[in-house]
PDB file of C-alpha atoms in Angstrom:
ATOM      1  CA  UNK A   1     -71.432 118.794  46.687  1.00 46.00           C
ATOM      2  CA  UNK A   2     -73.494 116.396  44.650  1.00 47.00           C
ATOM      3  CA  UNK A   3     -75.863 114.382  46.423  1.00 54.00           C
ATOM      4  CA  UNK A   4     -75.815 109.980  45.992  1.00 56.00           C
ATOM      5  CA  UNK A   5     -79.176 110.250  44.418  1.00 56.00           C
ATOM      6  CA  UNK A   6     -77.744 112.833  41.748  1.00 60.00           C
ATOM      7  CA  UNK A   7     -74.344 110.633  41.440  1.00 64.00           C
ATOM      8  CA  UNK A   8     -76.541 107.776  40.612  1.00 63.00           C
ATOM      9  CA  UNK A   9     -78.970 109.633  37.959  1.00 64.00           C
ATOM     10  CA  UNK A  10     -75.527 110.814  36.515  1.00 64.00           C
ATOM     11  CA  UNK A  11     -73.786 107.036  36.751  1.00 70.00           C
ATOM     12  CA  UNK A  12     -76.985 106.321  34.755  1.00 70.00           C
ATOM     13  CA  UNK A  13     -77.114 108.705  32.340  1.00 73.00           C
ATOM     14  CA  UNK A  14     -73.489 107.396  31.438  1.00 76.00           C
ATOM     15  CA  UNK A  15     -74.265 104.109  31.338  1.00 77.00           C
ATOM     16  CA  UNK A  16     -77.257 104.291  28.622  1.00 82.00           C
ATOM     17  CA  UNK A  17     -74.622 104.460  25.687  1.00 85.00           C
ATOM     18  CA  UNK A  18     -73.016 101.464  27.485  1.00 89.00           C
ATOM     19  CA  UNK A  19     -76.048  98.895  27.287  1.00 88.00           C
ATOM     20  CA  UNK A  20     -77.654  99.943  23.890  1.00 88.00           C
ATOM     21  CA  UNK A  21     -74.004  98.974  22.821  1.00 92.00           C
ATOM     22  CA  UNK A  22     -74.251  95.595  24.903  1.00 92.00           C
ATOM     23  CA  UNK A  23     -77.915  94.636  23.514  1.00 91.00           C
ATOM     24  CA  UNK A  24     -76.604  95.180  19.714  1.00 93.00           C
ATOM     25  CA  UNK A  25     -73.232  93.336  20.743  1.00 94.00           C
ATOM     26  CA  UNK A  26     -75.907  90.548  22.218  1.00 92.00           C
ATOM     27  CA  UNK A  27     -78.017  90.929  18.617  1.00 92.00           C
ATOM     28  CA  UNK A  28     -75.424  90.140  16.590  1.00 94.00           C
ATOM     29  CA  UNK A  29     -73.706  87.444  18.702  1.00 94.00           C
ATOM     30  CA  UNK A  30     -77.405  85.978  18.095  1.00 92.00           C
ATOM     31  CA  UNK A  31     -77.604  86.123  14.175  1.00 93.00           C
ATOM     32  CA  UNK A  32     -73.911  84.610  13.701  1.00 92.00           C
ATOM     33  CA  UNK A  33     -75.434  81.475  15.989  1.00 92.00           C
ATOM     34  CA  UNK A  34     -78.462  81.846  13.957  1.00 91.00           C
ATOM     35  CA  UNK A  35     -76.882  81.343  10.767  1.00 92.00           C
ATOM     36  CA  UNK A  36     -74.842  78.302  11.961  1.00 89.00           C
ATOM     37  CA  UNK A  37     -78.315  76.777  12.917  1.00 88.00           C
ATOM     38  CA  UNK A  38     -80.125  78.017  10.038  1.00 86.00           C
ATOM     39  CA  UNK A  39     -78.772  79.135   6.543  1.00 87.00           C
ATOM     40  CA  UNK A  40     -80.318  82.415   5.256  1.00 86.00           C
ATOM     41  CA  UNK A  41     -79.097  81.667   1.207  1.00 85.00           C
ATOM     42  CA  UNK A  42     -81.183  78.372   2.022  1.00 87.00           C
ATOM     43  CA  UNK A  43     -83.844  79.471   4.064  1.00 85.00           C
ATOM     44  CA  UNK A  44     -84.372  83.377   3.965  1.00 87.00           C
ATOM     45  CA  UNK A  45     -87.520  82.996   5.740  1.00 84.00           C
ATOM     46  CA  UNK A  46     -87.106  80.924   8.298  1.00 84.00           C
ATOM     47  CA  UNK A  47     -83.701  83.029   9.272  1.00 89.00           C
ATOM     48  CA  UNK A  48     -85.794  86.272   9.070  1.00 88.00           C
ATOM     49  CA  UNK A  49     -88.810  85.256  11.426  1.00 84.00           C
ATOM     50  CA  UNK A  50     -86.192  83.711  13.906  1.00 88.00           C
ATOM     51  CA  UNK A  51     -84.060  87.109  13.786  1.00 89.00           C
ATOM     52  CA  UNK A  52     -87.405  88.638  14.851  1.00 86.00           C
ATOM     53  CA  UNK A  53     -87.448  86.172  18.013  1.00 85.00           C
ATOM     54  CA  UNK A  54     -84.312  86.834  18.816  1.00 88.00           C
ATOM     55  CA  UNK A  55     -85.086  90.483  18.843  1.00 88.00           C
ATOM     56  CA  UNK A  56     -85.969  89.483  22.399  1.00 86.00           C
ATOM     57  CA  UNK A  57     -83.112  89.373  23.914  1.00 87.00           C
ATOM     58  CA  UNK A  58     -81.733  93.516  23.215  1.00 89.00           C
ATOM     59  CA  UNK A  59     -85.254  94.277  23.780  1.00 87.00           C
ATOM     60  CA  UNK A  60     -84.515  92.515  27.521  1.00 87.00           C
ATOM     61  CA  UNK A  61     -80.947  94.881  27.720  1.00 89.00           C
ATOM     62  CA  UNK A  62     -82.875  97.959  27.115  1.00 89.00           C
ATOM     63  CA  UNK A  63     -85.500  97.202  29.729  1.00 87.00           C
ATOM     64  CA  UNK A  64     -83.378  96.187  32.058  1.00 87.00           C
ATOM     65  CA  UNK A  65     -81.972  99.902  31.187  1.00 87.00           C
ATOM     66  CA  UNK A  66     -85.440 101.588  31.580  1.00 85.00           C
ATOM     67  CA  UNK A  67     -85.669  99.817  34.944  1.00 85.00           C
ATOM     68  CA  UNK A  68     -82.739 100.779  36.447  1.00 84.00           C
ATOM     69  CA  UNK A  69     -83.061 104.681  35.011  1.00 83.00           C
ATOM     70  CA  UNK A  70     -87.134 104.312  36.447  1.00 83.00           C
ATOM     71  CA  UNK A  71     -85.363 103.710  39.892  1.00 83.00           C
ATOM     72  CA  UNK A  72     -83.045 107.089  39.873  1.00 81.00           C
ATOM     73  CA  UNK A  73     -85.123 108.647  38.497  1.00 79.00           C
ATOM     74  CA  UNK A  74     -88.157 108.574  41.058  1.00 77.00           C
ATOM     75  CA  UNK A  75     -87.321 111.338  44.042  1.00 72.00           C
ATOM     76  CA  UNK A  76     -86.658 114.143  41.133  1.00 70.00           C
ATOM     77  CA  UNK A  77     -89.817 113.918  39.427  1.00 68.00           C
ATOM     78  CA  UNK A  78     -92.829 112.075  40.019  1.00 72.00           C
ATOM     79  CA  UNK A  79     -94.477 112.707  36.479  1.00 73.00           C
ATOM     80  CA  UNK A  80     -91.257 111.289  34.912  1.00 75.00           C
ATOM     81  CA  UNK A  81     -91.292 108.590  36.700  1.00 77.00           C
ATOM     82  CA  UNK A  82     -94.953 107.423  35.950  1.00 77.00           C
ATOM     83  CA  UNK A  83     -94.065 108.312  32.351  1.00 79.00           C
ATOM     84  CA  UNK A  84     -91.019 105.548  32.707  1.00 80.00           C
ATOM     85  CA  UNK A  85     -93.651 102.785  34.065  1.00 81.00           C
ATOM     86  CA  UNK A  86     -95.413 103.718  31.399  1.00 81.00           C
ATOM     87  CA  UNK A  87     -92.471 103.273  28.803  1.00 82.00           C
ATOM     88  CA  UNK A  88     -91.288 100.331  30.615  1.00 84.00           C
ATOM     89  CA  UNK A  89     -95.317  98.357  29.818  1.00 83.00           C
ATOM     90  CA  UNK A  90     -95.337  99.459  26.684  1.00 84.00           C
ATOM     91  CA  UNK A  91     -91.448  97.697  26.206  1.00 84.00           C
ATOM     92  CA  UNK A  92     -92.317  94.386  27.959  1.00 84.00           C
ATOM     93  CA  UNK A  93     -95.779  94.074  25.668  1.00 83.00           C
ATOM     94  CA  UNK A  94     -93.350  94.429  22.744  1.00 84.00           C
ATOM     95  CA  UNK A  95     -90.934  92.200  24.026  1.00 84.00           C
ATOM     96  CA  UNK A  96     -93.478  89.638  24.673  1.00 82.00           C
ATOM     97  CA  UNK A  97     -94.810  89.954  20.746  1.00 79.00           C
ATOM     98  CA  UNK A  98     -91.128  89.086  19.306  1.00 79.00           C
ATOM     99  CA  UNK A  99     -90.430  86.703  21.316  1.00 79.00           C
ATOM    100  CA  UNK A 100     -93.932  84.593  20.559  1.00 78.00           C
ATOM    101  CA  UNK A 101     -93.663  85.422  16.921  1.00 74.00           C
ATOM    102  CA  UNK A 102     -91.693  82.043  15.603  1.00 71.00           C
ATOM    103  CA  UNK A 103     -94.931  80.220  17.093  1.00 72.00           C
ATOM    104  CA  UNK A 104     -97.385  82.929  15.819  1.00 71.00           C
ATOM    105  CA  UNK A 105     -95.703  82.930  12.478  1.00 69.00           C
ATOM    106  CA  UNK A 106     -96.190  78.989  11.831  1.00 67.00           C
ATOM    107  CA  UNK A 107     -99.433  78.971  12.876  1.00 63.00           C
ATOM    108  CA  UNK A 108    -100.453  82.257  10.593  1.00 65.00           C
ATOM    109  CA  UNK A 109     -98.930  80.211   7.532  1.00 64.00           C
ATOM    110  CA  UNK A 110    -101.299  77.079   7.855  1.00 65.00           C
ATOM    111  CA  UNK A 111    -104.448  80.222   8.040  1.00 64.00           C
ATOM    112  CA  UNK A 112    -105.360  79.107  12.380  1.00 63.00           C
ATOM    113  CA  UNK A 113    -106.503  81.875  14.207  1.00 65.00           C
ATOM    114  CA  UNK A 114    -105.751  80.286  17.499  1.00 71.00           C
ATOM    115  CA  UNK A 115    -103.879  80.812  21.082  1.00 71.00           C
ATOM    116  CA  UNK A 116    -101.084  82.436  19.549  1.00 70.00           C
ATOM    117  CA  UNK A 117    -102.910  84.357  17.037  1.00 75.00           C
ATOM    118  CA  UNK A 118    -105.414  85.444  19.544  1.00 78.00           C
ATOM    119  CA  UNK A 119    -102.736  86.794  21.985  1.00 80.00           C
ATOM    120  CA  UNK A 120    -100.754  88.766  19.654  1.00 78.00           C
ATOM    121  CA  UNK A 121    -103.755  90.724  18.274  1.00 82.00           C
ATOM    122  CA  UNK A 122    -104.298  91.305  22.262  1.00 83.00           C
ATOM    123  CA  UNK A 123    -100.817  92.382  22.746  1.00 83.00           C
ATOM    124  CA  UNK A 124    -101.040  94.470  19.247  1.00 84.00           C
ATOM    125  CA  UNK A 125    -104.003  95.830  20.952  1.00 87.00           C
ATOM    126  CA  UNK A 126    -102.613  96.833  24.212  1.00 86.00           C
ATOM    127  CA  UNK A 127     -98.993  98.216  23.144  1.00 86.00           C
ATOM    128  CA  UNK A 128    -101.706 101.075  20.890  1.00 87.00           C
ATOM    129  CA  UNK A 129    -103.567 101.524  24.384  1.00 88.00           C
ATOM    130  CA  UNK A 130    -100.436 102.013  26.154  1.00 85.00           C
ATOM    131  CA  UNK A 131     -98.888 104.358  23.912  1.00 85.00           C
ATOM    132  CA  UNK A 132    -101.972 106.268  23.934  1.00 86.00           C
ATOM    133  CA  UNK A 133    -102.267 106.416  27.195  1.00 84.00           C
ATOM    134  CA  UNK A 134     -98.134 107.491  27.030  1.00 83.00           C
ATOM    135  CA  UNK A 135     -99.344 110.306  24.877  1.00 84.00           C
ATOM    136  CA  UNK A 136    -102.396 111.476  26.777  1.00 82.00           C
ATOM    137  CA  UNK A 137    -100.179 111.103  30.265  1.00 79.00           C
ATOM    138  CA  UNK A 138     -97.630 113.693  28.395  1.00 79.00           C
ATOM    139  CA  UNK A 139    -100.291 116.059  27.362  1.00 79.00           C
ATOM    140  CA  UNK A 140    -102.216 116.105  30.995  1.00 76.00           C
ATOM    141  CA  UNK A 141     -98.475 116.723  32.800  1.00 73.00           C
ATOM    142  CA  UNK A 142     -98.495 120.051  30.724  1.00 74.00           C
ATOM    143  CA  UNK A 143    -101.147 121.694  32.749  1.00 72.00           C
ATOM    144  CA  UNK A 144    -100.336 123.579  35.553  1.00 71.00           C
ATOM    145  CA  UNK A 145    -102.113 121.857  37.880  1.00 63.00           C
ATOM    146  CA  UNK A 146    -101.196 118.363  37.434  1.00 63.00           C
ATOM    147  CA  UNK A 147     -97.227 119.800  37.992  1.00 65.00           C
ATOM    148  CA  UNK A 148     -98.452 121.305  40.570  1.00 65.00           C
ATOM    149  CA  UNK A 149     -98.896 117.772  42.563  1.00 59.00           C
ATOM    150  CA  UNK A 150     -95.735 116.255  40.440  1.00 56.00           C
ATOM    151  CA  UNK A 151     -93.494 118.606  42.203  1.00 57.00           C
ATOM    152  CA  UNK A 152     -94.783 117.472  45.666  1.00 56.00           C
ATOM    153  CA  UNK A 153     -93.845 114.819  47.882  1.00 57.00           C
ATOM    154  CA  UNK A 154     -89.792 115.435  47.090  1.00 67.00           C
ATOM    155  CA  UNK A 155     -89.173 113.665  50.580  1.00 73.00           C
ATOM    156  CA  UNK A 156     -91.832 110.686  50.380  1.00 75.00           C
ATOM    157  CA  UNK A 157     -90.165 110.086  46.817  1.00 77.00           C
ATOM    158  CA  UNK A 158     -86.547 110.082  48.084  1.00 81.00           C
ATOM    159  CA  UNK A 159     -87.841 107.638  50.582  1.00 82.00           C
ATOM    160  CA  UNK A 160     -89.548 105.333  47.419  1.00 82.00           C
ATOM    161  CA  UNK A 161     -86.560 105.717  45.797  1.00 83.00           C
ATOM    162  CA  UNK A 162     -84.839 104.657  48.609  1.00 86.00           C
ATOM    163  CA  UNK A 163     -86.653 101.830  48.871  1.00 86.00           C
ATOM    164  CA  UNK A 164     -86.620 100.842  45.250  1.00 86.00           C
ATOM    165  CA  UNK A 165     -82.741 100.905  45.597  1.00 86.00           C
ATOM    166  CA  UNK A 166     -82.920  98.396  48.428  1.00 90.00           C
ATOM    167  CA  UNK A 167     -85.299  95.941  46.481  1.00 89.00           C
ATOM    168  CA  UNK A 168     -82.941  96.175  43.427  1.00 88.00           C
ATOM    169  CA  UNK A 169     -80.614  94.763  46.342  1.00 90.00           C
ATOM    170  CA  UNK A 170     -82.866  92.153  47.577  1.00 90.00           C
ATOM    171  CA  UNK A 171     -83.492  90.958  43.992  1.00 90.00           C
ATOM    172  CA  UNK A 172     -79.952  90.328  43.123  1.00 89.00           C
ATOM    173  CA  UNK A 173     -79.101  88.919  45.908  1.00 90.00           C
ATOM    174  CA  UNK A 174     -82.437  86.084  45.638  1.00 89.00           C
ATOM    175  CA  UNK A 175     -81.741  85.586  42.106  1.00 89.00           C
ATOM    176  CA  UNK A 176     -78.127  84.980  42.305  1.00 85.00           C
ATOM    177  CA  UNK A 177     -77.747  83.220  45.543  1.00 85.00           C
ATOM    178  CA  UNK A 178     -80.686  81.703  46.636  1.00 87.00           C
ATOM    179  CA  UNK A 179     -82.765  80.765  43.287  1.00 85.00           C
ATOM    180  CA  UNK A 180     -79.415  80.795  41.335  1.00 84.00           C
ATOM    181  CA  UNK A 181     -81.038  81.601  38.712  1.00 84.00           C
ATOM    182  CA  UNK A 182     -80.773  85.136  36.767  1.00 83.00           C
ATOM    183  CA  UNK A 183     -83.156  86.089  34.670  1.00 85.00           C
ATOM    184  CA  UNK A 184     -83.587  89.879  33.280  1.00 83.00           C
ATOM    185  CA  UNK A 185     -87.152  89.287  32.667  1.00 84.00           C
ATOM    186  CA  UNK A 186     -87.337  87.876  36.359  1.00 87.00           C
ATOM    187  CA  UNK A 187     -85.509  90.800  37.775  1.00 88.00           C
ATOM    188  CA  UNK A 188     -87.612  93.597  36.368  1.00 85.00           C
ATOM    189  CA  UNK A 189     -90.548  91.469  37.734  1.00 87.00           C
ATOM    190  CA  UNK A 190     -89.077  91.349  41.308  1.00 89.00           C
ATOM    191  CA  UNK A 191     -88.491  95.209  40.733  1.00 87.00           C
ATOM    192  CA  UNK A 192     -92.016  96.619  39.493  1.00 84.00           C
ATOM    193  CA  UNK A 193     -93.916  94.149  41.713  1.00 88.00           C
ATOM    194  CA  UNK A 194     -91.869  95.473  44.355  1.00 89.00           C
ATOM    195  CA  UNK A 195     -92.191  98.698  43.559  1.00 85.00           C
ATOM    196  CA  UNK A 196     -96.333  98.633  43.162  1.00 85.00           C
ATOM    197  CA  UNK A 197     -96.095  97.428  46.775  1.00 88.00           C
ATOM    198  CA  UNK A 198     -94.177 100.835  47.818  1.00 85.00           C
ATOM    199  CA  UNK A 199     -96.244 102.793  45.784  1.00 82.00           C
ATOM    200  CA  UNK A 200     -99.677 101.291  47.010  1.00 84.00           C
ATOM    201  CA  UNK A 201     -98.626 101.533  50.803  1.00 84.00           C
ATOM    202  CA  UNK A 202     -97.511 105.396  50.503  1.00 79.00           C
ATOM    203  CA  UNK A 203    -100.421 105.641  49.074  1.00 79.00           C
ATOM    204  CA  UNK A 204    -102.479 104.282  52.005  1.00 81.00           C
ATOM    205  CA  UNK A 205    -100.241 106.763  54.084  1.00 78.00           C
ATOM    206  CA  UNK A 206    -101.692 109.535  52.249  1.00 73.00           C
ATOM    207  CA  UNK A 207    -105.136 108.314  52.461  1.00 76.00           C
ATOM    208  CA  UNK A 208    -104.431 108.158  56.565  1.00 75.00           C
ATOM    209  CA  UNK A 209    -103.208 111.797  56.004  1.00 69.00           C
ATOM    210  CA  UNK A 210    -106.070 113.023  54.833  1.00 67.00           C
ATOM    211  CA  UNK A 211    -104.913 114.531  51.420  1.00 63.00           C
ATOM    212  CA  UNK A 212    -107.327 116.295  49.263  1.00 65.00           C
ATOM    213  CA  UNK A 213    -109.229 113.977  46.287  1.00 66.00           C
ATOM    214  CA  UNK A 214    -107.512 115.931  44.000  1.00 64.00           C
ATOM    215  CA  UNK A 215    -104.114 114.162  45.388  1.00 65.00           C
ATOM    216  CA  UNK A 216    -105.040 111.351  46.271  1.00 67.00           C
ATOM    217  CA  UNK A 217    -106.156 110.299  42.656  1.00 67.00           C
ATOM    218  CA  UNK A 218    -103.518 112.131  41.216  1.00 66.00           C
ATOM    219  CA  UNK A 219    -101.028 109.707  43.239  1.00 66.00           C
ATOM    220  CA  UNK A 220    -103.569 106.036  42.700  1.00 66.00           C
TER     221      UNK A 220
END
């Protein structure tokens, strides 16, 4: 009999086809509102950096996807998992860049190296730290003796999980009802700050426990 946490990595796994479909369905609902607002035989350029903004928004559908697989994902394997927060950085850094790059690109054109300029090269910056820290992450889970501690813990992990399932709860049920106001951006916020706050007081847990140093930087 399957377990609920293996019905809901398998509900998950079905719905990935379903939202990259939804973000390019969102895309393109974009650019035909685009071109109403701004005509690409008349302004090419203008209607190019604005498709770039707008690459925001599928960007937001996919990490709202990431999110939601990070959270099913967590009692089967903890090096996947960190490998998904990982991913899931790395996304909302290049979210962040499209979305600032109408206001980047105007101020690039009149040759200003200022606020916008300045955090884009930081962002550019960051999104080649993150994805080398991606890569060295995948490299050091090879080793037998960091799987060694990633196949651990299944119980304190089902309990995260757990938990993470209940704050994806909580968050719906604040943004919708209380602040009536839904964000996807503001969701996934709710969701990783939440889960940090799991994952830092398991972590004091295992401190209490007296783990080995090994372990207990392997899980900080």
């Amino acid at each position: 009999m399957r377990r609920p946490v293996d019905k809901l990595v398998h509900l998950q796994e079905k719905a990935k086809p379903l939202f990259a479909i939804i973000a390019l369905i969102l895309y393109a609902a974009s650019l035909i509102s685009l071109m109403q607002e701004t005509s690409p035989t008349k302004d090419l350029n203008g209607f190019m950096v604005e498709a770039l903004v707008r690459l925001s928004l599928p960007f937001g559908v996919i990490l709202l996807q990431e999110t939601l697989e990070l959270i099913t994902i967590i009692s089967g394997s903890m090096l996947r998992s960190t490998g998904q927060q990982f991913q899931i950085v790395a996304l909302v850094l290049v979210r962040s860049f499209f979305k600032d790059f109408g206001k980047l690109n105007a101020e690039v054109a009149t040759g200003g190296f200022d606020a916008y300029s300045q955090k884009a090269v930081v962002k550019l910056i960051a999104i080649v730290l993150m994805t080398a820290l991606m890569i060295c992450f995948r490299k050091l889970s090879e080793h037998s003796s960091v799987q060694k501690y990633g196949q651990k813990g299944h119980r304190i992990n089902l309990y995260k999980e757990m938990g993470a399932i209940l704050l994806v709860c909580v968050a719906l049920v604040n943004l919708a009802a209380i602040e009536k106001s839904f964000t996807i951006m503001a969701f996934i916020s709710i969701i990783f700050t939440g889960m940090i706050i799991i994952d830092a007081a398991f972590f004091i847990v295992s401190i209490a426990g007296g783990h080995s140093f090994n372990k207990l930087m392997f899980e900080g």
